[in-house]
mmCIF file with all atom_site columns, C-alpha atoms in Angstrom:
data_model
loop_
_atom_site.group_PDB
_atom_site.id
_atom_site.type_symbol
_atom_site.label_atom_id
_atom_site.label_alt_id
_atom_site.label_comp_id
_atom_site.label_asym_id
_atom_site.label_entity_id
_atom_site.label_seq_id
_atom_site.pdbx_PDB_ins_code
_atom_site.Cartn_x
_atom_site.Cartn_y
_atom_site.Cartn_z
_atom_site.occupancy
_atom_site.B_iso_or_equiv
_atom_site.pdbx_formal_charge
_atom_site.auth_seq_id
_atom_site.auth_comp_id
_atom_site.auth_asym_id
_atom_site.auth_atom_id
_atom_site.pdbx_PDB_model_num
ATOM 1   C CA . MET O 1 1   ? 28.891 -21.790 -29.435 1.00 0.00 ? 1   MET O CA 1
ATOM 2   C CA . ALA O 1 2   ? 26.181 -20.074 -30.083 1.00 0.00 ? 2   ALA O CA 1
ATOM 3   C CA . SER O 1 3   ? 23.971 -18.284 -26.811 1.00 0.00 ? 3   SER O CA 1
ATOM 4   C CA . THR O 1 4   ? 20.867 -17.478 -26.876 1.00 0.00 ? 4   THR O CA 1
ATOM 5   C CA . PRO O 1 5   ? 19.967 -14.271 -26.627 1.00 0.00 ? 5   PRO O CA 1
ATOM 6   C CA . THR O 1 6   ? 17.545 -12.951 -23.677 1.00 0.00 ? 6   THR O CA 1
ATOM 7   C CA . ASN O 1 7   ? 15.625 -10.417 -23.629 1.00 0.00 ? 7   ASN O CA 1
ATOM 8   C CA . GLU O 1 8   ? 16.119 -8.212  -19.919 1.00 0.00 ? 8   GLU O CA 1
ATOM 9   C CA . PHE O 1 9   ? 13.664 -5.324  -20.965 1.00 0.00 ? 9   PHE O CA 1
ATOM 10  C CA . GLY O 1 10  ? 12.802 -3.592  -18.258 1.00 0.00 ? 10  GLY O CA 1
ATOM 11  C CA . ALA O 1 11  ? 15.128 -5.680  -15.234 1.00 0.00 ? 11  ALA O CA 1
ATOM 12  C CA . GLY O 1 12  ? 16.792 -2.040  -14.239 1.00 0.00 ? 12  GLY O CA 1
ATOM 13  C CA . LEU O 1 13  ? 13.829 -1.146  -13.768 1.00 0.00 ? 13  LEU O CA 1
ATOM 14  C CA . ILE O 1 14  ? 12.449 -3.527  -10.989 1.00 0.00 ? 14  ILE O CA 1
ATOM 15  C CA . ALA O 1 15  ? 16.072 -3.423  -9.792  1.00 0.00 ? 15  ALA O CA 1
ATOM 16  C CA . LEU O 1 16  ? 15.857 0.639   -9.247  1.00 0.00 ? 16  LEU O CA 1
ATOM 17  C CA . THR O 1 17  ? 12.463 -0.093  -7.595  1.00 0.00 ? 17  THR O CA 1
ATOM 18  C CA . TRP O 1 18  ? 13.691 -2.549  -4.764  1.00 0.00 ? 18  TRP O CA 1
ATOM 19  C CA . SER O 1 19  ? 16.497 0.079   -4.628  1.00 0.00 ? 19  SER O CA 1
ATOM 20  C CA . VAL O 1 20  ? 14.228 3.001   -3.989  1.00 0.00 ? 20  VAL O CA 1
ATOM 21  C CA . LEU O 1 21  ? 11.815 0.791   -1.645  1.00 0.00 ? 21  LEU O CA 1
ATOM 22  C CA . ALA O 1 22  ? 14.906 -0.093  0.288   1.00 0.00 ? 22  ALA O CA 1
ATOM 23  C CA . TYR O 1 23  ? 16.503 3.646   1.088   1.00 0.00 ? 23  TYR O CA 1
ATOM 24  C CA . LEU O 1 24  ? 12.938 4.677   1.914   1.00 0.00 ? 24  LEU O CA 1
ATOM 25  C CA . MET O 1 25  ? 12.941 2.138   4.695   1.00 0.00 ? 25  MET O CA 1
ATOM 26  C CA . PHE O 1 26  ? 15.996 2.696   6.072   1.00 0.00 ? 26  PHE O CA 1
ATOM 27  C CA . LEU O 1 27  ? 15.245 6.615   6.201   1.00 0.00 ? 27  LEU O CA 1
ATOM 28  C CA . MET O 1 28  ? 12.567 5.568   8.347   1.00 0.00 ? 28  MET O CA 1
ATOM 29  C CA . LEU O 1 29  ? 14.221 3.508   10.863  1.00 0.00 ? 29  LEU O CA 1
ATOM 30  C CA . ALA O 1 30  ? 16.612 6.743   10.721  1.00 0.00 ? 30  ALA O CA 1
ATOM 31  C CA . VAL O 1 31  ? 13.634 8.808   11.391  1.00 0.00 ? 31  VAL O CA 1
ATOM 32  C CA . GLN O 1 32  ? 11.953 6.440   14.266  1.00 0.00 ? 32  GLN O CA 1
ATOM 33  C CA . VAL O 1 33  ? 15.151 6.828   15.833  1.00 0.00 ? 33  VAL O CA 1
ATOM 34  C CA . ALA O 1 34  ? 15.520 9.946   15.955  1.00 0.00 ? 34  ALA O CA 1
ATOM 35  C CA . MET O 1 35  ? 12.421 10.268  17.248  1.00 0.00 ? 35  MET O CA 1
ATOM 36  C CA . ASP O 1 36  ? 13.187 7.876   19.693  1.00 0.00 ? 36  ASP O CA 1
ATOM 37  C CA . PHE O 1 37  ? 16.059 10.234  20.960  1.00 0.00 ? 37  PHE O CA 1
ATOM 38  C CA . TYR O 1 38  ? 14.454 13.785  21.114  1.00 0.00 ? 38  TYR O CA 1
ATOM 39  C CA . THR O 1 39  ? 11.783 11.555  23.456  1.00 0.00 ? 39  THR O CA 1
ATOM 40  C CA . ALA O 1 40  ? 14.198 10.290  25.451  1.00 0.00 ? 40  ALA O CA 1
ATOM 41  C CA . SER O 1 41  ? 15.966 13.704  25.513  1.00 0.00 ? 41  SER O CA 1
ATOM 42  C CA . ILE O 1 42  ? 12.506 15.963  26.333  1.00 0.00 ? 42  ILE O CA 1
ATOM 43  C CA . VAL O 1 43  ? 11.407 13.328  28.657  1.00 0.00 ? 43  VAL O CA 1
ATOM 44  C CA . GLY O 1 44  ? 14.524 13.424  30.700  1.00 0.00 ? 44  GLY O CA 1
ATOM 45  C CA . ALA O 1 45  ? 15.054 17.121  30.717  1.00 0.00 ? 45  ALA O CA 1
ATOM 46  C CA . VAL O 1 46  ? 11.964 18.281  31.406  1.00 0.00 ? 46  VAL O CA 1
ATOM 47  C CA . GLY O 1 47  ? 11.076 15.518  33.695  1.00 0.00 ? 47  GLY O CA 1
ATOM 48  C CA . HIS O 1 48  ? 14.181 16.787  35.924  1.00 0.00 ? 48  HIS O CA 1
ATOM 49  C CA . ASP O 1 49  ? 13.114 20.154  35.741  1.00 0.00 ? 49  ASP O CA 1
ATOM 50  C CA . ALA O 1 50  ? 9.390  19.428  36.790  1.00 0.00 ? 50  ALA O CA 1
ATOM 51  C CA . VAL O 1 51  ? 10.451 17.026  39.818  1.00 0.00 ? 51  VAL O CA 1
ATOM 52  C CA . ARG O 1 52  ? 13.235 19.621  40.787  1.00 0.00 ? 52  ARG O CA 1
ATOM 53  C CA . GLN O 1 53  ? 10.654 22.745  40.757  1.00 0.00 ? 53  GLN O CA 1
ATOM 54  C CA . ALA O 1 54  ? 8.206  20.652  42.871  1.00 0.00 ? 54  ALA O CA 1
ATOM 55  C CA . ALA O 1 55  ? 10.836 19.813  45.139  1.00 0.00 ? 55  ALA O CA 1
ATOM 56  C CA . PHE O 1 56  ? 11.781 23.638  45.761  1.00 0.00 ? 56  PHE O CA 1
ATOM 57  C CA . ALA O 1 57  ? 8.544  24.379  46.331  1.00 0.00 ? 57  ALA O CA 1
ATOM 58  C CA . GLY O 1 58  ? 8.422  21.921  49.362  1.00 0.00 ? 58  GLY O CA 1
ATOM 59  C CA . GLY O 1 59  ? 6.476  18.918  47.563  1.00 0.00 ? 59  GLY O CA 1
ATOM 60  C CA . SER O 1 60  ? 3.217  19.882  49.054  1.00 0.00 ? 60  SER O CA 1
ATOM 61  C CA . PRO O 1 61  ? 0.070  19.109  46.627  1.00 0.00 ? 61  PRO O CA 1
ATOM 62  C CA . ASP O 1 62  ? -0.120 22.265  45.202  1.00 0.00 ? 62  ASP O CA 1
ATOM 63  C CA . ALA O 1 63  ? 3.363  22.408  43.923  1.00 0.00 ? 63  ALA O CA 1
ATOM 64  C CA . ARG O 1 64  ? 3.360  19.097  42.467  1.00 0.00 ? 64  ARG O CA 1
ATOM 65  C CA . ALA O 1 65  ? 0.437  20.349  40.663  1.00 0.00 ? 65  ALA O CA 1
ATOM 66  C CA . ASP O 1 66  ? 1.810  23.333  39.332  1.00 0.00 ? 66  ASP O CA 1
ATOM 67  C CA . ALA O 1 67  ? 4.579  21.503  38.325  1.00 0.00 ? 67  ALA O CA 1
ATOM 68  C CA . GLU O 1 68  ? 2.717  18.538  36.424  1.00 0.00 ? 68  GLU O CA 1
ATOM 69  C CA . GLN O 1 69  ? 0.599  21.422  34.329  1.00 0.00 ? 69  GLN O CA 1
ATOM 70  C CA . TRP O 1 70  ? 4.390  22.898  33.728  1.00 0.00 ? 70  TRP O CA 1
ATOM 71  C CA . LEU O 1 71  ? 5.518  19.124  32.726  1.00 0.00 ? 71  LEU O CA 1
ATOM 72  C CA . ARG O 1 72  ? 2.493  18.498  30.258  1.00 0.00 ? 72  ARG O CA 1
ATOM 73  C CA . ALA O 1 73  ? 2.926  22.035  28.917  1.00 0.00 ? 73  ALA O CA 1
ATOM 74  C CA . ARG O 1 74  ? 6.885  21.543  27.737  1.00 0.00 ? 74  ARG O CA 1
ATOM 75  C CA . ILE O 1 75  ? 6.603  18.233  26.796  1.00 0.00 ? 75  ILE O CA 1
ATOM 76  C CA . GLY O 1 76  ? 3.823  19.046  23.971  1.00 0.00 ? 76  GLY O CA 1
ATOM 77  C CA . SER O 1 77  ? 1.422  17.096  22.209  1.00 0.00 ? 77  SER O CA 1
ATOM 78  C CA . SER O 1 78  ? 3.654  14.914  19.678  1.00 0.00 ? 78  SER O CA 1
ATOM 79  C CA . VAL O 1 79  ? 4.494  12.601  22.995  1.00 0.00 ? 79  VAL O CA 1
ATOM 80  C CA . ASN O 1 80  ? 2.098  10.622  24.283  1.00 0.00 ? 80  ASN O CA 1
ATOM 81  C CA . LEU O 1 81  ? 1.981  11.041  28.021  1.00 0.00 ? 81  LEU O CA 1
ATOM 82  C CA . GLU O 1 82  ? 0.469  7.576   29.520  1.00 0.00 ? 82  GLU O CA 1
ATOM 83  C CA . SER O 1 83  ? 0.964  8.372   33.313  1.00 0.00 ? 83  SER O CA 1
ATOM 84  C CA . VAL O 1 84  ? 2.687  10.781  35.628  1.00 0.00 ? 84  VAL O CA 1
ATOM 85  C CA . ARG O 1 85  ? 3.003  9.296   39.660  1.00 0.00 ? 85  ARG O CA 1
ATOM 86  C CA . TRP O 1 86  ? 4.138  11.641  41.907  1.00 0.00 ? 86  TRP O CA 1
ATOM 87  C CA . ASP O 1 87  ? 5.146  10.696  45.509  1.00 0.00 ? 87  ASP O CA 1
ATOM 88  C CA . THR O 1 88  ? 6.625  12.647  48.511  1.00 0.00 ? 88  THR O CA 1
ATOM 89  C CA . THR O 1 89  ? 8.083  10.596  51.276  1.00 0.00 ? 89  THR O CA 1
ATOM 90  C CA . ASP O 1 90  ? 11.073 11.327  53.540  1.00 0.00 ? 90  ASP O CA 1
ATOM 91  C CA . GLY O 1 91  ? 11.417 14.899  51.680  1.00 0.00 ? 91  GLY O CA 1
ATOM 92  C CA . VAL O 1 92  ? 12.066 12.867  48.927  1.00 0.00 ? 92  VAL O CA 1
ATOM 93  C CA . VAL O 1 93  ? 9.866  14.212  45.833  1.00 0.00 ? 93  VAL O CA 1
ATOM 94  C CA . SER O 1 94  ? 10.059 11.927  43.149  1.00 0.00 ? 94  SER O CA 1
ATOM 95  C CA . LEU O 1 95  ? 7.877  11.488  39.872  1.00 0.00 ? 95  LEU O CA 1
ATOM 96  C CA . ASN O 1 96  ? 7.333  8.184   37.687  1.00 0.00 ? 96  ASN O CA 1
ATOM 97  C CA . LEU O 1 97  ? 6.619  9.135   34.085  1.00 0.00 ? 97  LEU O CA 1
ATOM 98  C CA . ALA O 1 98  ? 5.234  6.441   31.061  1.00 0.00 ? 98  ALA O CA 1
ATOM 99  C CA . VAL O 1 99  ? 5.567  7.735   27.687  1.00 0.00 ? 99  VAL O CA 1
ATOM 100 C CA . ARG O 1 100 ? 5.103  6.171   23.798  1.00 0.00 ? 100 ARG O CA 1
ATOM 101 C CA . PRO O 1 101 ? 7.256  8.659   21.459  1.00 0.00 ? 101 PRO O CA 1
ATOM 102 C CA . PRO O 1 102 ? 6.103  9.413   18.381  1.00 0.00 ? 102 PRO O CA 1
ATOM 103 C CA . THR O 1 103 ? 6.225  6.503   15.760  1.00 0.00 ? 103 THR O CA 1
ATOM 104 C CA . MET O 1 104 ? 6.365  6.733   11.418  1.00 0.00 ? 104 MET O CA 1
ATOM 105 C CA . LEU O 1 105 ? 4.632  3.496   11.374  1.00 0.00 ? 105 LEU O CA 1
ATOM 106 C CA . ILE O 1 106 ? 0.756  3.992   10.567  1.00 0.00 ? 106 ILE O CA 1
ATOM 107 C CA . GLY O 1 107 ? -1.328 2.505   13.011  1.00 0.00 ? 107 GLY O CA 1
ATOM 108 C CA . ALA O 1 108 ? 1.329  1.681   15.236  1.00 0.00 ? 108 ALA O CA 1
ATOM 109 C CA . PRO O 1 109 ? 0.407  3.206   18.619  1.00 0.00 ? 109 PRO O CA 1
ATOM 110 C CA . GLY O 1 110 ? -1.995 0.393   18.694  1.00 0.00 ? 110 GLY O CA 1
ATOM 111 C CA . LEU O 1 111 ? 0.825  -2.229  18.374  1.00 0.00 ? 111 LEU O CA 1
ATOM 112 C CA . PRO O 1 112 ? 1.655  -3.744  21.439  1.00 0.00 ? 112 PRO O CA 1
ATOM 113 C CA . THR O 1 113 ? 5.017  -3.409  19.810  1.00 0.00 ? 113 THR O CA 1
ATOM 114 C CA . SER O 1 114 ? 5.753  -0.128  20.037  1.00 0.00 ? 114 SER O CA 1
ATOM 115 C CA . ARG O 1 115 ? 7.925  1.347   22.251  1.00 0.00 ? 115 ARG O CA 1
ATOM 116 C CA . ARG O 1 116 ? 7.264  2.929   25.619  1.00 0.00 ? 116 ARG O CA 1
ATOM 117 C CA . PHE O 1 117 ? 9.774  5.115   28.007  1.00 0.00 ? 117 PHE O CA 1
ATOM 118 C CA . GLU O 1 118 ? 9.499  4.852   31.861  1.00 0.00 ? 118 GLU O CA 1
ATOM 119 C CA . ARG O 1 119 ? 11.985 7.379   33.620  1.00 0.00 ? 119 ARG O CA 1
ATOM 120 C CA . ARG O 1 120 ? 11.931 7.790   37.269  1.00 0.00 ? 120 ARG O CA 1
ATOM 121 C CA . PHE O 1 121 ? 13.391 11.228  38.774  1.00 0.00 ? 121 PHE O CA 1
ATOM 122 C CA . GLU O 1 122 ? 13.826 12.236  42.433  1.00 0.00 ? 122 GLU O CA 1
ATOM 123 C CA . VAL O 1 123 ? 14.950 15.167  44.227  1.00 0.00 ? 123 VAL O CA 1
ATOM 124 C CA . ARG O 1 124 ? 15.104 15.885  47.894  1.00 0.00 ? 124 ARG O CA 1
ATOM 125 C CA . THR O 1 125 ? 13.529 18.294  49.224  1.00 0.00 ? 125 THR O CA 1
ATOM 126 C CA . GLU O 1 126 ? 16.055 21.203  50.524  1.00 0.00 ? 126 GLU O CA 1
ATOM 127 C CA . THR O 1 127 ? 15.077 23.759  53.317  1.00 0.00 ? 127 THR O CA 1
ATOM 128 C CA . PRO O 1 128 ? 17.467 26.998  53.390  1.00 0.00 ? 128 PRO O CA 1
ATOM 129 C CA . GLN O 1 129 ? 18.717 27.654  56.672  1.00 0.00 ? 129 GLN O CA 1
ATOM 130 C CA . PHE O 1 130 ? 20.166 31.014  57.593  1.00 0.00 ? 130 PHE O CA 1
ATOM 131 C CA . ALA O 1 131 ? 22.628 31.602  60.035  1.00 0.00 ? 131 ALA O CA 1
ATOM 132 C CA . ARG O 1 132 ? 21.907 34.489  62.626  1.00 0.00 ? 132 ARG O CA 1
ATOM 133 C CA . SER O 1 133 ? 24.389 37.891  61.197  1.00 0.00 ? 133 SER O CA 1
ATOM 134 C CA . ARG O 1 134 ? 26.362 39.181  63.661  1.00 0.00 ? 134 ARG O CA 1
#
């Protein structure tokens, strides 16, 4: 039985091209997940510190404004801070943050599918009471 010879020149180049493309897509996905983790970590740490700072200062509007200024300086320009809402009720200072993490996709911030993180932090204001020294 004679087989007909086939011309497979260039087949390896096509397979290599698709393999490199798939590798780069997985690499981009891994970087995007790492950026999401980074954003969640930064927002959690900075948000908690800011609300603690405002609560320690009594939760007044000036204390909240100072804490928000500190928060905006620490969170950086890479994270898109969408909203910052403060509330002080019954001795509890609360902060609601909504942020969008940076993305690797071109034009993705305008897409409705891009992720949005919303975090809420609450800290009770404490007033120190010192016992009289005897």
